[in-house]
Amino acid sequence: MAGLYPQALQRLIQELSRLPGVGPKSAQRLAFYLLSRDKAALTRFSEAVLSAKELVHPCPVCGGYTDEALCSICADPRRDRSLLCVVEQPRDVVSMERSRSFNGVYQVLGGVISPMDGVGPEQLAIRRLLQRVEEEHIREVVVATNPNVEGEATALYIADLLKDKGVAVSRIAHGLPVGGDLEFADEATLALALADRKPM
Amino acid sequence: MAGLYPQALQRLIQELSRLPGVGPKSAQRLAFYLLSRDKAALTRFSEAVLSAKELVHPCPVCGGYTDEALCSICADPRRDRSLLCVVEQPRDVVSMERSRSFNGVYQVLGGVISPMDGVGPEQLAIRRLLQRVEEEHIREVVVATNPNVEGEATALYIADLLKDKGVAVSRIAHGLPVGGDLEFADEATLALALADRKPM
């Protein structure tokens, strides 16, 4: 099939097919769609990609995404700073916020412990979590890693690490389908999972 | 939900959700994925979008996409120039080529006749088609517009237009699911549809 597309189009299709959930057919569809738009629209599109990367960075406190000095949650005086929710990725903060059931603050780990992928506690923000528990007046850590093998193992690791630190550690309830992905949970399920969290 | 994302991220999500088949959740997923990549990868991505738009243009003969003076099909001396396949969009040329069942050349219409959308024959490359039939030695025109209402109407319009021009006009067979989309047909179905084309 080589030579079916002009080279620049082939390269665009290749770039698009790297996106998660985009197969070769979708990549082709997206590429032809993009070519059908005018240059101004594509310039806006490209700039949105590059300026997001330029402006958005991890919040120095929690690791969530922000384009300011602090993220909107860490900067919000109405949030309960004694309640800390641990999540894997910046996107998981958005999922938790959508449940409208959590008024604490966050710590983003940046992943999960996964020896197969060479990720141990030192590659994650575990030390930062420990520091916050020791330095801030946190009464409870809610562990909201994904309900799959690595997420559960990471939750257990964190619970063990914090067990003598004078802080309650809880795990969001298995209202989430086991083996699932936090990002795709609906708001109601996440709200239930928060309400039903158990001490660990 | 306003304020859930930093502004630059919100804008990226908006741009991504304009893509066909990308809903708000997928757009969020794509945006977080893009942010997780390094700047070099995103620059390459943006450049692929812009340079495709810059370099790829319609072939002056057939209207298919190319980044050279002529598209690879029009420039290929082994193609049968007496057999002309009429398709709606540049992407349909790729679908037809994938069937490996057509050795003629193409004319891209740029759409279909659709009074509801204000598209008449004069907005399409119908005049160009007529010109080619009159000036080139074409023995058969295969009409491969999509097998839906507008595609059929456009096919009938073309058949009527060409009926006294001394050229055979055929329609690809309804091996395609009716109401479907040429872009998603598999190679075998398209090959059957070509083999079974009927005079009209």
CSV table of C-alpha atoms in Angstrom, one decimal:
chain,number,residue,atom,x,y,z
A,1,MET,CA,0.0,0.0,0.0
A,2,ALA,CA,3.1,2.3,0.0
A,3,GLY,CA,2.5,5.3,-2.3
A,4,LEU,CA,-1.2,5.4,-1.7
A,5,TYR,CA,-0.8,8.8,0.0
A,6,PRO,CA,1.3,11.8,-0.7
A,7,GLN,CA,4.3,11.7,1.7
A,8,ALA,CA,3.2,14.7,3.9
A,9,LEU,CA,-0.2,13.1,4.3
A,10,GLN,CA,1.3,9.7,5.1
A,11,ARG,CA,3.4,11.4,7.8
A,12,LEU,CA,0.3,13.1,9.3
A,13,ILE,CA,-1.6,9.8,9.3
A,14,GLN,CA,1.4,8.2,11.1
A,15,GLU,CA,1.4,10.9,13.7
A,16,LEU,CA,-2.3,10.7,14.3
A,17,SER,CA,-2.2,6.9,14.6
A,18,ARG,CA,0.1,7.3,17.6
A,19,LEU,CA,-2.9,8.8,19.5
A,20,PRO,CA,-4.5,6.5,22.1
A,21,GLY,CA,-7.6,4.7,20.6
A,22,VAL,CA,-6.8,5.9,17.1
A,23,GLY,CA,-6.3,3.0,14.6
A,24,PRO,CA,-5.1,3.3,11.0
A,25,LYS,CA,-8.6,3.9,9.6
A,26,SER,CA,-9.5,6.6,12.2
A,27,ALA,CA,-6.1,8.2,11.6
A,28,GLN,CA,-6.8,8.3,7.9
A,29,ARG,CA,-10.3,9.8,8.6
A,30,LEU,CA,-8.8,12.4,10.9
A,31,ALA,CA,-6.1,13.3,8.4
A,32,PHE,CA,-8.5,13.8,5.6
A,33,TYR,CA,-10.7,15.9,7.9
A,34,LEU,CA,-7.8,18.1,8.9
A,35,LEU,CA,-6.8,18.6,5.2
A,36,SER,CA,-10.3,19.7,4.5
A,37,ARG,CA,-10.1,22.5,7.0
A,38,ASP,CA,-8.6,25.9,6.2
A,39,LYS,CA,-5.1,26.9,7.1
A,40,ALA,CA,-6.3,29.3,9.9
A,41,ALA,CA,-8.2,26.5,11.6
A,42,LEU,CA,-5.1,24.2,11.4
A,43,THR,CA,-2.8,26.9,12.7
A,44,ARG,CA,-5.2,27.4,15.7
A,45,PHE,CA,-5.2,23.6,16.2
A,46,SER,CA,-1.4,23.3,16.1
A,47,GLU,CA,-1.0,26.3,18.4
A,48,ALA,CA,-3.5,24.8,20.9
A,49,VAL,CA,-1.3,21.7,21.1
A,50,LEU,CA,2.0,23.6,21.5
A,51,SER,CA,0.7,26.3,23.9
A,52,ALA,CA,-0.9,23.7,26.1
A,53,LYS,CA,2.5,22.1,26.4
A,54,GLU,CA,4.2,25.5,26.9
A,55,LEU,CA,1.8,26.8,29.5
A,56,VAL,CA,0.5,23.8,31.4
A,57,HIS,CA,2.8,22.4,34.0
A,58,PRO,CA,2.5,20.3,37.2
A,59,CYS,CA,1.4,22.2,40.3
A,60,PRO,CA,4.4,22.4,42.6
A,61,VAL,CA,2.2,21.4,45.6
A,62,CYS,CA,0.1,18.5,44.3
A,63,GLY,CA,1.4,17.6,40.8
A,64,GLY,CA,-2.0,18.3,39.1
A,65,TYR,CA,-1.9,20.3,35.9
A,66,THR,CA,-2.0,24.1,36.1
A,67,ASP,CA,-1.0,27.2,34.0
A,68,GLU,CA,-0.6,29.3,37.1
A,69,ALA,CA,1.8,29.3,40.1
A,70,LEU,CA,-0.5,26.9,42.0
A,71,CYS,CA,-3.4,24.8,40.7
A,72,SER,CA,-6.9,26.1,41.2
A,73,ILE,CA,-7.5,23.4,43.9
A,74,CYS,CA,-4.4,24.1,46.0
A,75,ALA,CA,-5.1,27.9,45.6
A,76,ASP,CA,-8.7,27.5,46.8
A,77,PRO,CA,-9.0,28.6,50.5
A,78,ARG,CA,-12.3,26.7,50.8
A,79,ARG,CA,-10.7,23.3,50.3
A,80,ASP,CA,-10.2,21.0,53.3
A,81,ARG,CA,-6.4,20.7,53.6
A,82,SER,CA,-6.6,18.0,56.2
A,83,LEU,CA,-8.1,15.5,53.6
A,84,LEU,CA,-5.6,14.4,51.0
A,85,CYS,CA,-6.6,12.3,48.0
A,86,VAL,CA,-3.9,10.3,46.2
A,87,VAL,CA,-4.4,9.7,42.5
A,88,GLU,CA,-2.2,8.3,39.7
A,89,GLN,CA,-2.4,10.9,37.0
A,90,PRO,CA,-3.4,14.6,36.6
A,91,ARG,CA,-6.4,13.5,34.6
A,92,ASP,CA,-7.6,11.5,37.6
A,93,VAL,CA,-7.9,14.8,39.5
A,94,VAL,CA,-10.5,15.9,36.9
A,95,SER,CA,-12.4,12.6,37.3
A,96,MET,CA,-12.5,13.0,41.1
A,97,GLU,CA,-13.6,16.7,40.8
A,98,ARG,CA,-16.5,15.7,38.4
A,99,SER,CA,-17.9,13.5,41.2
A,100,ARG,CA,-18.5,16.7,43.2
A,101,SER,CA,-18.0,14.6,46.3
A,102,PHE,CA,-14.5,15.6,47.4
A,103,ASN,CA,-13.6,18.8,49.1
A,104,GLY,CA,-10.0,18.0,50.1
A,105,VAL,CA,-6.8,18.4,48.2
A,106,TYR,CA,-4.8,16.0,46.0
A,107,GLN,CA,-1.4,14.4,45.5
A,108,VAL,CA,-0.7,13.1,42.0
A,109,LEU,CA,1.7,10.1,42.1
A,110,GLY,CA,2.7,10.2,38.4
A,111,GLY,CA,1.9,6.5,37.9
A,112,VAL,CA,1.8,3.3,39.9
A,113,ILE,CA,4.3,0.8,41.3
A,114,SER,CA,4.9,-1.6,38.4
A,115,PRO,CA,8.1,-3.7,38.6
A,116,MET,CA,7.4,-5.1,35.1
A,117,ASP,CA,7.7,-1.6,33.7
A,118,GLY,CA,10.6,-0.7,36.0
A,119,VAL,CA,8.5,1.7,38.1
A,120,GLY,CA,9.2,1.6,41.8
A,121,PRO,CA,8.2,4.0,44.6
A,122,GLU,CA,11.2,6.3,43.9
A,123,GLN,CA,9.9,7.0,40.4
A,124,LEU,CA,6.6,8.2,41.9
A,125,ALA,CA,5.8,11.1,44.2
A,126,ILE,CA,5.7,8.8,47.2
A,127,ARG,CA,8.5,10.8,49.0
A,128,ARG,CA,6.5,14.0,48.4
A,129,LEU,CA,3.4,12.3,49.8
A,130,LEU,CA,5.3,11.3,52.9
A,131,GLN,CA,6.7,14.8,53.3
A,132,ARG,CA,3.2,16.4,53.1
A,133,VAL,CA,1.8,13.9,55.6
A,134,GLU,CA,4.7,14.8,58.0
A,135,GLU,CA,4.6,18.6,57.4
A,136,GLU,CA,1.0,19.5,56.7
A,137,HIS,CA,-1.9,18.8,59.2
A,138,ILE,CA,-3.4,15.9,57.3
A,139,ARG,CA,-5.9,13.8,59.1
A,140,GLU,CA,-6.9,11.4,56.3
A,141,VAL,CA,-5.3,10.1,53.1
A,142,VAL,CA,-7.8,8.8,50.6
A,143,VAL,CA,-6.1,6.4,48.2
A,144,ALA,CA,-7.8,6.7,44.8
A,145,THR,CA,-5.4,4.8,42.5
A,146,ASN,CA,-7.1,2.7,39.8
A,147,PRO,CA,-8.9,-0.5,41.0
A,148,ASN,CA,-6.6,-2.9,39.1
A,149,VAL,CA,-3.6,-4.9,40.2
A,150,GLU,CA,-0.9,-2.2,40.1
A,151,GLY,CA,-3.3,0.4,41.6
A,152,GLU,CA,-4.2,-2.0,44.5
A,153,ALA,CA,-0.5,-2.9,45.1
A,154,THR,CA,0.4,0.8,45.2
A,155,ALA,CA,-2.5,1.5,47.6
A,156,LEU,CA,-1.3,-1.2,49.9
A,157,TYR,CA,2.3,0.1,49.7
A,158,ILE,CA,1.1,3.6,50.7
A,159,ALA,CA,-1.1,2.3,53.5
A,160,ASP,CA,1.9,0.4,54.9
A,161,LEU,CA,4.2,3.4,54.6
A,162,LEU,CA,1.7,5.7,56.4
A,163,LYS,CA,0.6,3.2,59.1
A,164,ASP,CA,2.7,4.8,61.9
A,165,LYS,CA,2.3,8.4,60.8
A,166,GLY,CA,-0.8,9.2,62.8
A,167,VAL,CA,-2.9,9.6,59.8
A,168,ALA,CA,-6.0,7.7,58.7
A,169,VAL,CA,-5.6,5.9,55.4
A,170,SER,CA,-8.7,5.0,53.4
A,171,ARG,CA,-9.3,3.4,50.0
A,172,ILE,CA,-12.1,4.5,47.7
A,173,ALA,CA,-14.7,1.7,47.6
A,174,HIS,CA,-15.0,-1.0,45.0
A,175,GLY,CA,-18.1,0.7,43.5
A,176,LEU,CA,-15.8,0.9,40.5
A,177,PRO,CA,-15.8,-2.1,38.2
A,178,VAL,CA,-12.7,-4.1,39.1
A,179,GLY,CA,-10.0,-4.0,36.4
A,180,GLY,CA,-11.5,-0.7,35.2
A,181,ASP,CA,-10.0,2.7,34.7
A,182,LEU,CA,-10.8,5.7,36.9
A,183,GLU,CA,-10.9,7.9,33.8
A,184,PHE,CA,-14.0,6.2,32.4
A,185,ALA,CA,-16.0,6.0,35.7
A,186,ASP,CA,-19.2,7.9,35.7
A,187,GLU,CA,-19.8,10.6,38.3
A,188,ALA,CA,-22.4,8.6,40.3
A,189,THR,CA,-20.1,5.6,40.7
A,190,LEU,CA,-17.2,7.8,41.8
A,191,ALA,CA,-19.5,9.6,44.3
A,192,LEU,CA,-20.5,6.2,45.8
A,193,ALA,CA,-17.0,5.0,45.8
A,194,LEU,CA,-15.9,8.1,47.8
A,195,ALA,CA,-18.9,7.9,50.3
A,196,ASP,CA,-18.2,4.2,50.9
A,197,ARG,CA,-14.4,4.4,51.4
A,198,LYS,CA,-13.0,2.0,54.0
A,199,PRO,CA,-10.2,2.3,56.5
A,200,MET,CA,-7.1,0.2,55.5
B,1,MET,CA,-17.5,22.2,35.3
B,2,ALA,CA,-15.8,25.5,34.2
B,3,GLY,CA,-12.4,25.9,35.8
B,4,LEU,CA,-11.7,22.2,36.0
B,5,TYR,CA,-8.9,22.6,33.5
B,6,PRO,CA,-6.2,25.2,33.1
B,7,GLN,CA,-7.3,27.5,30.2
B,8,ALA,CA,-4.7,26.3,27.7
B,9,LEU,CA,-5.7,22.7,28.4
B,10,GLN,CA,-9.4,23.6,28.0
B,11,ARG,CA,-8.6,25.1,24.6
B,12,LEU,CA,-6.7,22.0,23.5
B,13,ILE,CA,-9.7,19.9,24.6
B,14,GLN,CA,-12.0,22.1,22.6
B,15,GLU,CA,-9.9,21.9,19.5
B,16,LEU,CA,-9.6,18.1,19.8
B,17,SER,CA,-13.4,17.7,20.3
B,18,ARG,CA,-14.0,19.3,16.8
B,19,LEU,CA,-12.4,16.2,15.2
B,20,PRO,CA,-14.9,13.7,13.7
B,21,GLY,CA,-15.8,10.9,16.1
B,22,VAL,CA,-14.1,12.5,19.1
B,23,GLY,CA,-16.5,13.2,22.0
B,24,PRO,CA,-15.7,15.2,25.1
B,25,LYS,CA,-14.2,12.2,27.0
B,26,SER,CA,-12.0,11.2,24.1
B,27,ALA,CA,-10.9,14.8,23.6
B,28,GLN,CA,-9.9,14.9,27.3
B,29,ARG,CA,-8.0,11.6,26.9
B,30,LEU,CA,-6.2,12.8,23.8
B,31,ALA,CA,-5.3,16.1,25.5
B,32,PHE,CA,-3.8,14.5,28.6
B,33,TYR,CA,-2.0,12.1,26.3
B,34,LEU,CA,-0.5,14.9,24.3
B,35,LEU,CA,0.5,16.8,27.4
B,36,SER,CA,2.3,13.7,28.6
B,37,ARG,CA,4.5,13.6,25.5
B,38,ASP,CA,7.7,15.7,25.2
B,39,LYS,CA,8.0,19.0,23.4
B,40,ALA,CA,9.9,17.5,20.5
B,41,ALA,CA,7.1,15.0,19.8
B,42,LEU,CA,4.4,17.7,19.9
B,43,THR,CA,6.4,19.9,17.6
B,44,ARG,CA,6.7,17.0,15.2
B,45,PHE,CA,2.9,16.5,15.5
B,46,SER,CA,2.1,20.1,14.9
B,47,GLU,CA,4.5,20.3,12.0
B,48,ALA,CA,2.9,17.2,10.4
B,49,VAL,CA,-0.5,18.9,10.6
B,50,LEU,CA,0.8,22.2,9.1
B,51,SER,CA,3.1,20.7,6.5
B,52,ALA,CA,0.4,18.3,5.2
B,53,LYS,CA,-1.8,21.4,4.7
B,54,GLU,CA,1.1,23.3,3.1
B,55,LEU,CA,2.3,20.5,0.7
B,56,VAL,CA,-0.7,18.5,-0.1
B,57,HIS,CA,-3.1,20.0,-2.8
B,58,PRO,CA,-5.6,18.7,-5.3
B,59,CYS,CA,-4.2,17.1,-8.4
B,60,PRO,CA,-5.0,19.5,-11.3
B,61,VAL,CA,-6.2,16.6,-13.5
B,62,CYS,CA,-8.3,14.5,-11.2
B,63,GLY,CA,-8.7,16.4,-7.9
B,64,GLY,CA,-7.2,13.7,-5.8
B,65,TYR,CA,-4.6,14.7,-3.2
B,66,THR,CA,-1.0,15.0,-4.2
B,67,ASP,CA,2.2,16.8,-3.1
B,68,GLU,CA,3.6,16.8,-6.7
B,69,ALA,CA,2.6,18.4,-10.0
B,70,LEU,CA,0.4,15.4,-10.8
B,71,CYS,CA,-1.0,12.7,-8.4
B,72,SER,CA,0.7,9.3,-8.5
B,73,ILE,CA,-2.2,7.8,-10.4
B,74,CYS,CA,-2.5,10.4,-13.1
B,75,ALA,CA,1.3,10.3,-13.5
B,76,ASP,CA,1.4,6.5,-13.8
B,77,PRO,CA,1.7,5.4,-17.5
B,78,ARG,CA,0.4,1.9,-16.7
B,79,ARG,CA,-3.1,3.2,-15.8
B,80,ASP,CA,-6.0,2.8,-18.2
B,81,ARG,CA,-6.9,6.3,-19.2
B,82,SER,CA,-10.0,5.2,-21.0
B,83,LEU,CA,-11.7,4.1,-17.8
B,84,LEU,CA,-12.7,6.9,-15.4
B,85,CYS,CA,-14.0,6.4,-11.9
B,86,VAL,CA,-16.0,9.3,-10.4
B,87,VAL,CA,-15.8,9.6,-6.5
B,88,GLU,CA,-17.0,12.1,-4.1
B,89,GLN,CA,-13.8,12.9,-2.0
B,90,PRO,CA,-10.0,12.5,-2.2
B,91,ARG,CA,-10.2,9.8,0.5
B,92,ASP,CA,-12.5,7.7,-1.7
B,93,VAL,CA,-9.6,7.4,-4.2
B,94,VAL,CA,-7.7,5.7,-1.4
B,95,SER,CA,-10.6,3.3,-0.6
B,96,MET,CA,-10.9,2.4,-4.3
B,97,GLU,CA,-7.2,1.8,-4.6
B,98,ARG,CA,-7.2,-0.5,-1.6
B,99,SER,CA,-9.6,-2.8,-3.5
B,100,ARG,CA,-6.8,-3.4,-6.0
B,101,SER,CA,-9.5,-3.9,-8.6
B,102,PHE,CA,-9.4,-0.7,-10.6
B,103,ASN,CA,-6.7,0.2,-13.0
B,104,GLY,CA,-8.3,3.3,-14.5
B,105,VAL,CA,-8.1,6.9,-13.5
B,106,TYR,CA,-10.2,9.1,-11.2
B,107,GLN,CA,-12.3,12.2,-11.1
B,108,VAL,CA,-13.0,13.6,-7.6
B,109,LEU,CA,-16.3,15.6,-7.5
B,110,GLY,CA,-15.6,17.3,-4.2
B,111,GLY,CA,-19.0,16.3,-2.8
B,112,VAL,CA,-22.5,15.3,-3.9
B,113,ILE,CA,-25.5,17.2,-5.1
B,114,SER,CA,-27.4,18.1,-2.0
B,115,PRO,CA,-30.0,20.9,-2.4
B,116,MET,CA,-30.6,20.8,1.4
B,117,ASP,CA,-26.9,21.9,1.9
B,118,GLY,CA,-27.0,24.3,-1.1
B,119,VAL,CA,-24.7,22.1,-3.2
B,120,GLY,CA,-25.7,21.9,-6.9
B,121,PRO,CA,-23.7,20.5,-9.9
B,122,GLU,CA,-21.9,23.9,-10.3
B,123,GLN,CA,-20.3,23.5,-6.8
B,124,LEU,CA,-18.9,20.1,-7.9
B,125,ALA,CA,-16.3,19.1,-10.5
B,126,ILE,CA,-19.2,18.1,-12.9
B,127,ARG,CA,-18.1,20.6,-15.6
B,128,ARG,CA,-14.6,19.2,-15.3
B,129,LEU,CA,-15.9,15.6,-15.7
B,130,LEU,CA,-17.8,16.6,-18.8
B,131,GLN,CA,-14.7,18.3,-20.2
B,132,ARG,CA,-12.6,15.2,-19.7
B,133,VAL,CA,-15.3,13.0,-21.3
B,134,GLU,CA,-15.3,15.3,-24.3
B,135,GLU,CA,-11.5,15.8,-24.6
B,136,GLU,CA,-10.0,12.5,-23.4
B,137,HIS,CA,-10.6,9.1,-25.0
B,138,ILE,CA,-12.8,7.8,-22.3
B,139,ARG,CA,-14.8,4.7,-23.0
B,140,GLU,CA,-16.4,4.1,-19.6
B,141,VAL,CA,-17.3,6.3,-16.6
B,142,VAL,CA,-17.7,4.2,-13.4
B,143,VAL,CA,-19.7,6.2,-10.9
B,144,ALA,CA,-18.6,5.4,-7.4
B,145,THR,CA,-20.4,8.0,-5.3
B,146,ASN,CA,-21.6,6.7,-1.9
B,147,PRO,CA,-24.6,4.3,-1.9
B,148,ASN,CA,-26.9,6.7,-0.1
B,149,VAL,CA,-29.6,9.1,-1.2
B,150,GLU,CA,-27.3,12.0,-2.3
B,151,GLY,CA,-24.8,9.6,-3.8
B,152,GLU,CA,-27.5,7.9,-5.9
B,153,ALA,CA,-29.0,11.2,-7.0
B,154,THR,CA,-25.6,12.4,-8.1
B,155,ALA,CA,-25.0,9.2,-10.0
B,156,LEU,CA,-28.3,9.5,-11.8
B,157,TYR,CA,-27.5,13.2,-12.6
B,158,ILE,CA,-24.1,12.2,-14.1
B,159,ALA,CA,-25.6,9.3,-16.1
B,160,ASP,CA,-28.2,11.6,-17.5
B,161,LEU,CA,-25.6,14.2,-18.4
B,162,LEU,CA,-23.4,11.7,-20.2
B,163,LYS,CA,-26.1,9.7,-22.0
B,164,ASP,CA,-25.5,11.3,-25.4
B,165,LYS,CA,-21.7,11.6,-25.1
B,166,GLY,CA,-20.8,8.2,-26.6
B,167,VAL,CA,-19.4,6.9,-23.3
B,168,ALA,CA,-20.6,4.0,-21.3
B,169,VAL,CA,-21.7,4.9,-17.7
B,170,SER,CA,-21.8,2.3,-15.0
B,171,ARG,CA,-22.5,2.3,-11.3
B,172,ILE,CA,-20.6,0.2,-8.7
B,173,ALA,CA,-22.8,-2.6,-7.5
B,174,HIS,CA,-24.8,-2.6,-4.3
B,175,GLY,CA,-22.5,-5.0,-2.7
B,176,LEU,CA,-22.0,-2.1,-0.3
B,177,PRO,CA,-24.5,-1.9,2.5
B,178,VAL,CA,-27.1,0.7,1.5
B,179,GLY,CA,-26.9,4.0,3.5
B,180,GLY,CA,-23.2,3.2,4.3
B,181,ASP,CA,-20.1,5.1,3.6
B,182,LEU,CA,-17.5,4.2,1.0
B,183,GLU,CA,-14.7,5.1,3.4
B,184,PHE,CA,-15.5,2.2,5.7
B,185,ALA,CA,-16.1,-0.5,3.2
B,186,ASP,CA,-13.7,-3.4,3.3
B,187,GLU,CA,-11.5,-4.3,0.3
B,188,ALA,CA,-13.4,-7.5,-0.6
B,189,THR,CA,-16.8,-5.7,-0.7
B,190,LEU,CA,-15.4,-2.9,-2.8
B,191,ALA,CA,-13.8,-5.4,-5.2
B,192,LEU,CA,-17.1,-7.2,-5.6
B,193,ALA,CA,-18.9,-3.9,-6.1
B,194,LEU,CA,-16.5,-3.0,-8.9
B,195,ALA,CA,-16.7,-6.4,-10.6
B,196,ASP,CA,-20.5,-6.3,-10.5
B,197,ARG,CA,-21.0,-2.8,-11.8
B,198,LYS,CA,-24.0,-2.3,-14.0
B,199,PRO,CA,-24.7,-0.1,-17.1
B,200,MET,CA,-27.0,2.8,-16.3
